[in-house]
Tab-separated table of C-alpha atoms and ligand atoms in Angstrom:
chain	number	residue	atom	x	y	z
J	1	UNK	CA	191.363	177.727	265.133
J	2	UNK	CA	190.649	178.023	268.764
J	3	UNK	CA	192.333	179.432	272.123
J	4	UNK	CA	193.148	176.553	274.213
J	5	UNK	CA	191.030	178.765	277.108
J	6	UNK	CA	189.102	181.475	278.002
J	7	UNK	CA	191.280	183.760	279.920
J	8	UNK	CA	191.058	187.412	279.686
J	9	UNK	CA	194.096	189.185	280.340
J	10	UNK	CA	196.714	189.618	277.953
J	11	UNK	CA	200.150	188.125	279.010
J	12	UNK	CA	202.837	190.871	278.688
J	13	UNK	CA	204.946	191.154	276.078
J	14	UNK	CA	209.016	190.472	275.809
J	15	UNK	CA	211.750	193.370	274.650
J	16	UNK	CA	211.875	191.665	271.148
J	17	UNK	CA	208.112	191.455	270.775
J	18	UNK	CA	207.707	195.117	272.455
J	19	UNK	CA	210.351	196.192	269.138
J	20	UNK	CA	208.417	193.838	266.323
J	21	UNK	CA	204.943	195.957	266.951
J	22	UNK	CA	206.481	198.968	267.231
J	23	UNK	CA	207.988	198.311	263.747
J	24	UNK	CA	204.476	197.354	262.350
J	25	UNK	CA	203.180	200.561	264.023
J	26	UNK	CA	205.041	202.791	262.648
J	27	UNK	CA	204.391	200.751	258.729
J	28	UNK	CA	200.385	201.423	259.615
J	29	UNK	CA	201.319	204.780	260.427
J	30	UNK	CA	202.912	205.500	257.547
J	31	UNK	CA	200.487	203.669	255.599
J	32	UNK	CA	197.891	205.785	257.157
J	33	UNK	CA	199.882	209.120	256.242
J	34	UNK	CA	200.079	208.309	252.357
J	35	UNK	CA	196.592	206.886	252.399
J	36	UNK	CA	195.251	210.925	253.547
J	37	UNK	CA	195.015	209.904	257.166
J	38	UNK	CA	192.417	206.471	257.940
J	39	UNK	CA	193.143	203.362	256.090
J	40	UNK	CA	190.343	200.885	255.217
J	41	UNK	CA	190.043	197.880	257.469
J	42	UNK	CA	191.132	195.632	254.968
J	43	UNK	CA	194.412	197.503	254.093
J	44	UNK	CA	195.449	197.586	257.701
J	45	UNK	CA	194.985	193.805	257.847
J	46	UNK	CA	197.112	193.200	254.476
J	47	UNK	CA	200.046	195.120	256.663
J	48	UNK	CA	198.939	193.694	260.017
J	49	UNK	CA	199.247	190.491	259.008
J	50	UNK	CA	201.221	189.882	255.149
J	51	UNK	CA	203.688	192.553	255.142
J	52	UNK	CA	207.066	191.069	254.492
J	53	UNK	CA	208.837	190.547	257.542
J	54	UNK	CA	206.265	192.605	259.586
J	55	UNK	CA	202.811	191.025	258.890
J	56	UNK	CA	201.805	188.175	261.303
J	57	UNK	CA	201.652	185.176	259.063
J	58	UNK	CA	204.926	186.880	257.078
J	59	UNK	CA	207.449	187.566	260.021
J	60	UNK	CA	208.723	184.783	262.790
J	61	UNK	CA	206.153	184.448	265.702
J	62	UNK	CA	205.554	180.684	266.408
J	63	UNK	CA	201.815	181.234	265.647
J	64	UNK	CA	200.912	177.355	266.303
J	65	UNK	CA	199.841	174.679	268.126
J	66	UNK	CA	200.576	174.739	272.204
J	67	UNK	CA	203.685	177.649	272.210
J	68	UNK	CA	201.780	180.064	269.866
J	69	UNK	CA	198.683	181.654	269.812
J	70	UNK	CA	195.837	179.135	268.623
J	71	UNK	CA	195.537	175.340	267.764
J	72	UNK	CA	194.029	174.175	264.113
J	73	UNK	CA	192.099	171.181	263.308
J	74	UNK	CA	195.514	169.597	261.736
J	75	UNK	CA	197.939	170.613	264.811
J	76	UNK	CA	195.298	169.556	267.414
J	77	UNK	CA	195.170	165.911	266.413
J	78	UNK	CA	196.847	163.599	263.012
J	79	UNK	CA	193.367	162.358	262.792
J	80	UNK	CA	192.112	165.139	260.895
J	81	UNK	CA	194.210	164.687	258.462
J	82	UNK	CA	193.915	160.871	258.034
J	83	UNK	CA	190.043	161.492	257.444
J	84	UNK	CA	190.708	164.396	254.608
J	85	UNK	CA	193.109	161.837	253.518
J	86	UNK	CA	190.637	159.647	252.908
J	87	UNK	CA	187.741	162.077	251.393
J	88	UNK	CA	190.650	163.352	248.954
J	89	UNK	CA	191.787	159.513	248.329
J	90	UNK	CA	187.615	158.886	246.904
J	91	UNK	CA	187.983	162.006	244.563
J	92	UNK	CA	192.012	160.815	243.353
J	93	UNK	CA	190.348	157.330	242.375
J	94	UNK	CA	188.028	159.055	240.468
J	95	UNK	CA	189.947	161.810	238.541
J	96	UNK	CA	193.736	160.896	239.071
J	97	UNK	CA	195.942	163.500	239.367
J	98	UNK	CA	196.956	166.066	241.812
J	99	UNK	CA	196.603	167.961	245.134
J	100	UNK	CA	196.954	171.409	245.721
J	101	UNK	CA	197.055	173.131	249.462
J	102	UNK	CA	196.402	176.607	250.106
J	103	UNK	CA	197.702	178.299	253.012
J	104	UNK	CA	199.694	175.137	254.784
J	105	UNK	CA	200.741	176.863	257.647
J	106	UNK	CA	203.328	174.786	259.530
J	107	UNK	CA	203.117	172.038	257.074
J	108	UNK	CA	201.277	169.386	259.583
J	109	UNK	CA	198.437	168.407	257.336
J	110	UNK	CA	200.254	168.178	254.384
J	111	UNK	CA	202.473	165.198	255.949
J	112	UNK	CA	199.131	163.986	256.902
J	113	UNK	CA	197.546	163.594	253.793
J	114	UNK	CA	200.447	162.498	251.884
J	115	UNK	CA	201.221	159.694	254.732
J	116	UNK	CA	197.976	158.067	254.998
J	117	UNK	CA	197.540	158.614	251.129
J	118	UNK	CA	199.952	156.735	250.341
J	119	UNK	CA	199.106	154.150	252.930
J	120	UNK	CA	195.675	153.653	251.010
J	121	UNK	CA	197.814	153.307	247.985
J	122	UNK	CA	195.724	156.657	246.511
J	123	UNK	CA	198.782	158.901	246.729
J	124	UNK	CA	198.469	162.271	244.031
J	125	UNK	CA	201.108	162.620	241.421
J	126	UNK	CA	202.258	166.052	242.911
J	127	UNK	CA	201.268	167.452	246.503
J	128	UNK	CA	201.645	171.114	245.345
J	129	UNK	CA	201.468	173.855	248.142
J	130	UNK	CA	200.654	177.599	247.844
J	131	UNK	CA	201.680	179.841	250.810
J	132	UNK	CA	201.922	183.282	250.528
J	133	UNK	CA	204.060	183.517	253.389
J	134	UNK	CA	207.917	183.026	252.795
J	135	UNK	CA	208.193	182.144	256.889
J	136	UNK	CA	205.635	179.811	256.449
J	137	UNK	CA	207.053	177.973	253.744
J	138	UNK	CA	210.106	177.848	255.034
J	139	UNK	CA	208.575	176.386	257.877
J	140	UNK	CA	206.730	173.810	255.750
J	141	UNK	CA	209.632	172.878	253.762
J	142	UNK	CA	211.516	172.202	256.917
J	143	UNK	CA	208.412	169.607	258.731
J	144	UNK	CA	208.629	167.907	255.221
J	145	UNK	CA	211.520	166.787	255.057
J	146	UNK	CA	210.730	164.248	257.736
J	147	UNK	CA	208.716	162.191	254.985
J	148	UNK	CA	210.105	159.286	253.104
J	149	UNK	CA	211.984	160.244	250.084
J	150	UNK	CA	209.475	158.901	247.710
J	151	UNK	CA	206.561	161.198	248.998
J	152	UNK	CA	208.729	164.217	249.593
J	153	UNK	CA	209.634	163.671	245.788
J	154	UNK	CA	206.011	164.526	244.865
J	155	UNK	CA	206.191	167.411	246.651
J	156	UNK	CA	206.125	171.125	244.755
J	157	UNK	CA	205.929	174.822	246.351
J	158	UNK	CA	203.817	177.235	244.006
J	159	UNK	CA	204.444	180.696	243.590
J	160	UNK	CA	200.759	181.331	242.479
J	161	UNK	CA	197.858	179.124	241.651
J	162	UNK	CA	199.058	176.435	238.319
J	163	UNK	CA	198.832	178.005	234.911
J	164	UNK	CA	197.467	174.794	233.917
J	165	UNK	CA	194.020	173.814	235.346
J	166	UNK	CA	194.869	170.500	237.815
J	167	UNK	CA	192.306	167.117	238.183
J	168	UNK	CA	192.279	166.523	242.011
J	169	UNK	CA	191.670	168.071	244.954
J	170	UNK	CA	192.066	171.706	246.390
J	171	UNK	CA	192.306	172.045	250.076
J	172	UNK	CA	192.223	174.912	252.619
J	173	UNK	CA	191.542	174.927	255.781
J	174	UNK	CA	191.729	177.765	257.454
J	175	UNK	CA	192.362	180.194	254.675
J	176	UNK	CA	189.278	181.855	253.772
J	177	UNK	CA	189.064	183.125	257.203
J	178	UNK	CA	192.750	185.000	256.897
J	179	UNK	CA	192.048	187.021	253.849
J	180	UNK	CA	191.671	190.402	254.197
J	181	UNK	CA	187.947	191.561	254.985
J	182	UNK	CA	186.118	194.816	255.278
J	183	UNK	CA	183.852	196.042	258.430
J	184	UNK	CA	181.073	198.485	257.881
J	185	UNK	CA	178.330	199.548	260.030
J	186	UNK	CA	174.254	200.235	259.213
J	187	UNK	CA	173.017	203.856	260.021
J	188	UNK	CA	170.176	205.155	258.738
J	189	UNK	CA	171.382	206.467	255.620
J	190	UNK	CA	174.283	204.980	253.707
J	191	UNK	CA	176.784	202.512	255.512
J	192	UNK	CA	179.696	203.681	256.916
J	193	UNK	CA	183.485	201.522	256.533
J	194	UNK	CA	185.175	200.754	259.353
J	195	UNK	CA	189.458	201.785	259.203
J	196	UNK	CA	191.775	202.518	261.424
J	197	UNK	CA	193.256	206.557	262.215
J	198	UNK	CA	195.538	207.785	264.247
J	199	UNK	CA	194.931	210.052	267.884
J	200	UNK	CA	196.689	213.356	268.092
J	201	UNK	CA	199.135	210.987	270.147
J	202	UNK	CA	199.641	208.894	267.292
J	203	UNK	CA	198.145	205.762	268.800
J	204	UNK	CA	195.587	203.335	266.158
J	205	UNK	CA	192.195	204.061	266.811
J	206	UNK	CA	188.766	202.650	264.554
J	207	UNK	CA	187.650	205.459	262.530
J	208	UNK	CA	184.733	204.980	260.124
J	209	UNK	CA	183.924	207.007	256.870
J	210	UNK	CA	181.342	206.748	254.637
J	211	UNK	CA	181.755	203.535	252.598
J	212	UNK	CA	182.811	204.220	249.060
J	213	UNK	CA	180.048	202.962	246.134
J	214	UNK	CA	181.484	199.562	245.694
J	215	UNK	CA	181.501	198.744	249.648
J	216	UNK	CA	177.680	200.452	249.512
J	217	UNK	CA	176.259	198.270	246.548
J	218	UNK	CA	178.022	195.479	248.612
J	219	UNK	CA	176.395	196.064	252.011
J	220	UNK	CA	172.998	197.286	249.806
J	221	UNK	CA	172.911	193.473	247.548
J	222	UNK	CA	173.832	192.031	251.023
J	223	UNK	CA	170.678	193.767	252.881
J	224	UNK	CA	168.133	192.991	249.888
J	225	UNK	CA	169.405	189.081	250.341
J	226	UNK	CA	168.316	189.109	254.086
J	227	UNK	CA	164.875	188.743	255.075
J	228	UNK	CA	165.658	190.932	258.258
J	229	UNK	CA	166.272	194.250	258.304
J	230	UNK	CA	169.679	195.446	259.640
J	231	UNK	CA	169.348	197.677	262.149
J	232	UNK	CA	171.025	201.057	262.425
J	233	UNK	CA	174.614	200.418	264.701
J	234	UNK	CA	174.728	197.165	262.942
J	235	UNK	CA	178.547	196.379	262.607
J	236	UNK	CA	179.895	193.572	260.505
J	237	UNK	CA	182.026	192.612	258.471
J	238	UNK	CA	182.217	191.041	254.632
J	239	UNK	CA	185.238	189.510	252.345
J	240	UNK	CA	185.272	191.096	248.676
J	241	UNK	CA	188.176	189.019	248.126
J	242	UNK	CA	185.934	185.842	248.518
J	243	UNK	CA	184.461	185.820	245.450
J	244	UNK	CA	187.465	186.636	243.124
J	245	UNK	CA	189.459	183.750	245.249
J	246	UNK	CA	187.277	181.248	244.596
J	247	UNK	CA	186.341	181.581	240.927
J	248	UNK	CA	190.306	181.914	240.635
J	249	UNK	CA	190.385	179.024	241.970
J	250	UNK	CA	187.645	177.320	240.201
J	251	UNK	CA	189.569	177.986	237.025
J	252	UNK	CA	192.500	176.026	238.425
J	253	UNK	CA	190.749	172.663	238.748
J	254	UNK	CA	189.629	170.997	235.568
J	255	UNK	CA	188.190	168.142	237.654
J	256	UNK	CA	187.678	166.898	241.080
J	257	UNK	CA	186.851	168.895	244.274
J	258	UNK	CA	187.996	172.394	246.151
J	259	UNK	CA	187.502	171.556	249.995
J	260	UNK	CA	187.050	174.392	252.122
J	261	UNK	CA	186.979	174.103	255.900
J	262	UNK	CA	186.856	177.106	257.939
J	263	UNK	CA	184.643	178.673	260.562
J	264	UNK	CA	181.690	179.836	258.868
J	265	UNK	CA	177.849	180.268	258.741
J	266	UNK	CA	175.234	180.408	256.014
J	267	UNK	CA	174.129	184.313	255.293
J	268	UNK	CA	171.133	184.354	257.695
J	269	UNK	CA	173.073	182.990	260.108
J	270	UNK	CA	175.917	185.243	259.611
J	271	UNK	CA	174.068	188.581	259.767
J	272	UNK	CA	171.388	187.476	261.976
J	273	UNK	CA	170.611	190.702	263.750
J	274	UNK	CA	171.082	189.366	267.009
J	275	UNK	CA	174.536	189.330	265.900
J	276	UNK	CA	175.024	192.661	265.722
J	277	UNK	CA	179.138	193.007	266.620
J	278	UNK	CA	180.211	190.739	263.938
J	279	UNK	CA	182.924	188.013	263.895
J	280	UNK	CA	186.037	189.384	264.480
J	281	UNK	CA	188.170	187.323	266.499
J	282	UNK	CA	191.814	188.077	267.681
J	283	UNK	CA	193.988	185.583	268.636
J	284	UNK	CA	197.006	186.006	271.140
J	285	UNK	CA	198.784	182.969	273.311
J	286	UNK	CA	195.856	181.193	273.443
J	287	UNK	CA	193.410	184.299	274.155
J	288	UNK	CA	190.132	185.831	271.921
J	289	UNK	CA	189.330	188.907	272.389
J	290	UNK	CA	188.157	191.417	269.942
J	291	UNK	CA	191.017	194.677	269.903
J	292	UNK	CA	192.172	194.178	266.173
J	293	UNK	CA	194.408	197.211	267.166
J	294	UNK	CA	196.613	195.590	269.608
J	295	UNK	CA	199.842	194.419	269.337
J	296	UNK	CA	200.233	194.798	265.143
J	297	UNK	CA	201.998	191.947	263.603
J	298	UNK	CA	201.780	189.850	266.615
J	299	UNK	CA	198.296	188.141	267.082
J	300	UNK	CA	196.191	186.987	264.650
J	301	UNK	CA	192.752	188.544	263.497
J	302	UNK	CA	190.180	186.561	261.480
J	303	UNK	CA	186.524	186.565	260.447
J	304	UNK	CA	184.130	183.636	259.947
J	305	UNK	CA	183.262	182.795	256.303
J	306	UNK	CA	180.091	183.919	254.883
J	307	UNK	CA	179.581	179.883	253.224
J	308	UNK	CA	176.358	181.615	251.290
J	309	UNK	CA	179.068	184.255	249.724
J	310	UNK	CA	181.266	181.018	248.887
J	311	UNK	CA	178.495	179.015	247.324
J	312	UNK	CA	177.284	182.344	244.963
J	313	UNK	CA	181.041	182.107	243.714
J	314	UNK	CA	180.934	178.794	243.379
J	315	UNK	CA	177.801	179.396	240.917
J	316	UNK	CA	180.009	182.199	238.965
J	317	UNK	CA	183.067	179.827	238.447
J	318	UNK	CA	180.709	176.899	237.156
J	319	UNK	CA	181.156	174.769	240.314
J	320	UNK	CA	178.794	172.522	241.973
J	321	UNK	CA	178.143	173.201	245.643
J	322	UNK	CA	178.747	169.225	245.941
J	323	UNK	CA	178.561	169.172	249.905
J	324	UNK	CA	178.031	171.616	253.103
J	325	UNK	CA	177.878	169.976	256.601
J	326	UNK	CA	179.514	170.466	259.947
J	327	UNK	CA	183.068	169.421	260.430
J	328	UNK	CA	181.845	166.332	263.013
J	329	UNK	CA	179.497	165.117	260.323
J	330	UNK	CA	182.278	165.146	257.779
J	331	UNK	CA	184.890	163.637	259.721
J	332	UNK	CA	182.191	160.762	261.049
J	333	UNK	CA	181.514	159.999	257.596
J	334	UNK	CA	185.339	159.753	256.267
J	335	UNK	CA	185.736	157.582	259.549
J	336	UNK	CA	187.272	159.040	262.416
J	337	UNK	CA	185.841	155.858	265.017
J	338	UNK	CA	187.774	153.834	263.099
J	339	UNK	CA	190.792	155.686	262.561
J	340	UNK	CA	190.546	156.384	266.640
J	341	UNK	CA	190.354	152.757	266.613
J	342	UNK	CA	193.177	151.862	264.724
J	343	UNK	CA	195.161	154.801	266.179
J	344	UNK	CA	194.578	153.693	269.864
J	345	UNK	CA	195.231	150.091	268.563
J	346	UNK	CA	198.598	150.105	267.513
J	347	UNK	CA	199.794	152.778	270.246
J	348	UNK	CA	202.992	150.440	271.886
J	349	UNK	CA	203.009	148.825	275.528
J	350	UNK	CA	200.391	148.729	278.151
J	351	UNK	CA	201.128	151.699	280.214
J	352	UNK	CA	201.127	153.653	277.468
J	353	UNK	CA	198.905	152.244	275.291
J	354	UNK	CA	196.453	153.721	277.803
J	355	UNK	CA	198.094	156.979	277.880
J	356	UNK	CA	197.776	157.382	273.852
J	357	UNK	CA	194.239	156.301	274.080
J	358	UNK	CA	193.177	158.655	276.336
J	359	UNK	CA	195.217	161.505	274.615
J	360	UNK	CA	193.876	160.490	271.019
J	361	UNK	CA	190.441	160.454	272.478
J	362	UNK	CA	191.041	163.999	274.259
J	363	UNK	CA	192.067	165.281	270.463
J	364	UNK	CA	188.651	163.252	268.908
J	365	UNK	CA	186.507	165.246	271.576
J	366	UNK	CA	187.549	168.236	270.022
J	367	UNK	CA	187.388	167.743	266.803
J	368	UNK	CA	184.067	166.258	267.026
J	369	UNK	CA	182.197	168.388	269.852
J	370	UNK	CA	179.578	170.975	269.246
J	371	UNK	CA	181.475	173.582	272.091
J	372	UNK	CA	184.543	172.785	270.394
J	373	UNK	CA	185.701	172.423	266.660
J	374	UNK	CA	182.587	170.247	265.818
J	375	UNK	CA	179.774	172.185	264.586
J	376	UNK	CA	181.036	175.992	264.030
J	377	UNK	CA	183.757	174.277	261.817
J	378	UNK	CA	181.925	173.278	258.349
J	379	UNK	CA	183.067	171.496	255.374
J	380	UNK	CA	182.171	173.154	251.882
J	381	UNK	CA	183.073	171.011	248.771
J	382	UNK	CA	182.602	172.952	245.416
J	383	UNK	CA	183.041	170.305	243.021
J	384	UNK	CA	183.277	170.199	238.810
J	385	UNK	CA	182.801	167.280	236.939
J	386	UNK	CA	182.440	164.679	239.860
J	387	UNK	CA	179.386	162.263	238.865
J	388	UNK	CA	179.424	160.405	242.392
J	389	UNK	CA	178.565	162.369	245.387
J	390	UNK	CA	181.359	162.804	248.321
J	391	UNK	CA	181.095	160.686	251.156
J	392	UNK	CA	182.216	163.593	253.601
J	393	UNK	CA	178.901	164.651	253.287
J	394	UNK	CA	176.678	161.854	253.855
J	395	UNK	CA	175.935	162.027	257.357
J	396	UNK	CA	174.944	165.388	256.704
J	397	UNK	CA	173.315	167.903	254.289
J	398	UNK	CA	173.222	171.442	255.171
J	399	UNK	CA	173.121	172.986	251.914
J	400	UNK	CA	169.235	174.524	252.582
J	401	UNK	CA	170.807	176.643	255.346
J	402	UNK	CA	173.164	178.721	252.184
O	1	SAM	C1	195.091	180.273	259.942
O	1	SAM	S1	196.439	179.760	258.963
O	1	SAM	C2	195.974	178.075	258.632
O	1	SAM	C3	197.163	177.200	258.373
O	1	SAM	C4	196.886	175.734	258.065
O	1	SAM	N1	196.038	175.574	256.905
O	1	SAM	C5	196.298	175.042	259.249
O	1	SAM	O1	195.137	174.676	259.216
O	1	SAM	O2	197.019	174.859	260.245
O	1	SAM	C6	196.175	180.568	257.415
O	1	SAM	C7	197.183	180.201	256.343
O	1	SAM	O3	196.746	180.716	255.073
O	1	SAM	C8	197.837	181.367	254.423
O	1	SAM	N2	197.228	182.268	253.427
O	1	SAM	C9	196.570	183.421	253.628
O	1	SAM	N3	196.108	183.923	252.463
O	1	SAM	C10	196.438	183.040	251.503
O	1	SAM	C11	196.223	182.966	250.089
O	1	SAM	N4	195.566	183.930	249.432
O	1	SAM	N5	196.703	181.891	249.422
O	1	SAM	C12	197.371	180.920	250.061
O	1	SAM	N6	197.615	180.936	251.401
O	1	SAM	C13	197.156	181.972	252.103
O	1	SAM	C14	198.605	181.950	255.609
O	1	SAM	O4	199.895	182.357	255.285
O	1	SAM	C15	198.572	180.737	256.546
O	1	SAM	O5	199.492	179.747	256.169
């Protein structure tokens, strides 16, 4: 995702927003009380942003695109999903079957898949979706129903992940970054977890404690894989959850490819000392800024994905890493030009005709730039049983930087 601009200040917020965080306050606060006063980062988040009716992604706020809070890859432009159309319409020819989304959000790239997939005749028995929001889903259910009848037909929401391993493709983008992470900080001795507390006033504040073994072996395997030291006052951040997602979801595909796009790094990159803050990134009508305690329930808070942690549970759930590269090079090779071309080509009248082509190049600029989406966007493909490599990933190998 990314804010639309930089801009500092906070816009106020309105009576019914003022009540929602108030609501999710007073949830963290009593979270906090049964929890023996400080709740670990990652528990806040799972209130902050997936309590029913409270949590971020779980209660009403518009969250995308222009009138919410940030823009993704598949509400910025219907070109990114005509190009993962087309990387998932190589892997259907080759295994048949299915496709399963993770984590749809408002249900844009899931009517662009299933459009242009069916325009290259490649369309996937069912387009299953998994959203662990019941807003969201409603949401998606609702942008659906625009499709054809025949598409909409193949069409299935999943509770959890299939009980019976699909052939196909797994998508998510933007999903690995939402799951809950922990922060922790390097001292000198053992690491310390970062949580949130309560002031005598009963305002949020960060409160660390020492981290518990399992968060300690975590940071300690973490620091052994680095060949720079972390220095003490080091503050990060790492996703435990990672691991157990993806083997999860490893088990749920018997053949064909899980395609992750997110904003991510390899480990060196990641915890390169210089960055020494971590990833954290709120996101609030079009604003970053780095106060996960503000406003609970109504912005979003994220962390980039550790792609080295992705590919080491890729290894555990007997996947092949089959491709790592930078979301430019992947959307070059599954052939953006020429869906900019074609786009541009059958925009209607000359006045504007113009205006389209200047808008859909606007949208390919940020896809593609390095300042924009281009290059801290990658694509990871963890493929089983796929004898032909993807062509997402021809342009560009990074899999020596994991
Ligand atoms: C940042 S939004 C991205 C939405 C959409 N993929 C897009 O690119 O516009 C994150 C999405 O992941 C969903 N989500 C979070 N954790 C999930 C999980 N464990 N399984 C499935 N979806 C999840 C959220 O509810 C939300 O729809």
């Amino acid at each position: 995702m990314t804010p639309d601009a930089a801009v500092t200040i906070l816009p106020p917020l309105q009576p019914d927003e003022a009540r929602h965080a108030a609501a999710v306050l007073q949830a963290v606060r009593d979270a906090i009380a049964t929890h023996g006063g400080w709740l670990p980062f990652d528990d806040y988040l799972r209130i902050v942003l997936y309590a029913p009716g409270l949590g971020y992604y779980s209660a009403g706020s518009i969250k995308f695109g222009r009138h919410g809070d940030f823009v993704t890859a598949p509400e910025l432009s219907g070109l990114f999903g005509r190009c993962v159309a087309r990387q998932c319409a190589r892997v259907l020819q080759l295994t048949g079957g299915d496709v399963l989304e993770l984590g749809a959000g408002s249900g844009a790239l899931a009517v662009g898949v299933l459009s242009t997939l069916a325009e290259l005749g490649a369309l996937p028995q069912h387009y299953y979706i998994l959203e662990v929001s019941a807003e969201l889903r409603a949401r998606q259910e609702q942008r659906c129903a625009s499709l054809p009848p025949a598409l909409r037909a193949r069409l299935r929401w999943l509770e959890a992940l299939p009980a019976t391993p699909i052939a196909g493709v797994i998508l998510a983008n933007e999903v690995a970054d939402a799951l809950p992470f922990k922060r922790f900080t390097i001292t000198s001795h053992a690491p310390l977890e970062g949580g949130v507390g309560l002031s005598p006033e009963g305002a949020l504040i960060e409160a660390e404690r020492p981290a518990d073994a399992l968060l300690a072996a975590e940071v300690a395997q973490l620091a052994a894989s680095l060949s720079t030291p972390l220095p003490p006052g080091y503050r990060s951040e790492l996703c435990p959850m990672l691991k157990p997602w993806i083997v999860a979801l490893g088990d749920s595909l018997s053949r064909g490819a899980l395609l992750l796009i997110d904003y991510g790094l390899g480990r060196r990159e990641y915890y390169h000392p210089q960055r020494g803050h971590g990833t954290l990134r709120c996101h609030f009508r079009h604003r970053a800024h780095d106060d996960a305690l503000l406003h609970p329930g109504l912005q979003d808070i994220t962390a980039w994905v550790d792609f080295t942690r992705v590919a080491e549970a890729a290894v555990e759930a007997q996947l092949e890493v089959g491709g790592y590269c930078t979301q430019a090079a992947f959307l070059l090779a599954n052939g953006i030009e020429s869906e900019l071309a074609a786009s541009a080509a059958s925009a209607a009248g000359p006045g504007s005709a113009a205006a389209e082509q200047a808008r859909l190049a606007s949208e390919a600029r940020q896809l593609l730039l390095p300042g924009e989406m281009g290059e801290s966007f990658k694509v990871m493909a963890l493929t089983r049983g796929l004898a032909a490599p993807l062509r997402g990933f021809e342009y560009q190998d990074l899999r020596r930087s994991l």
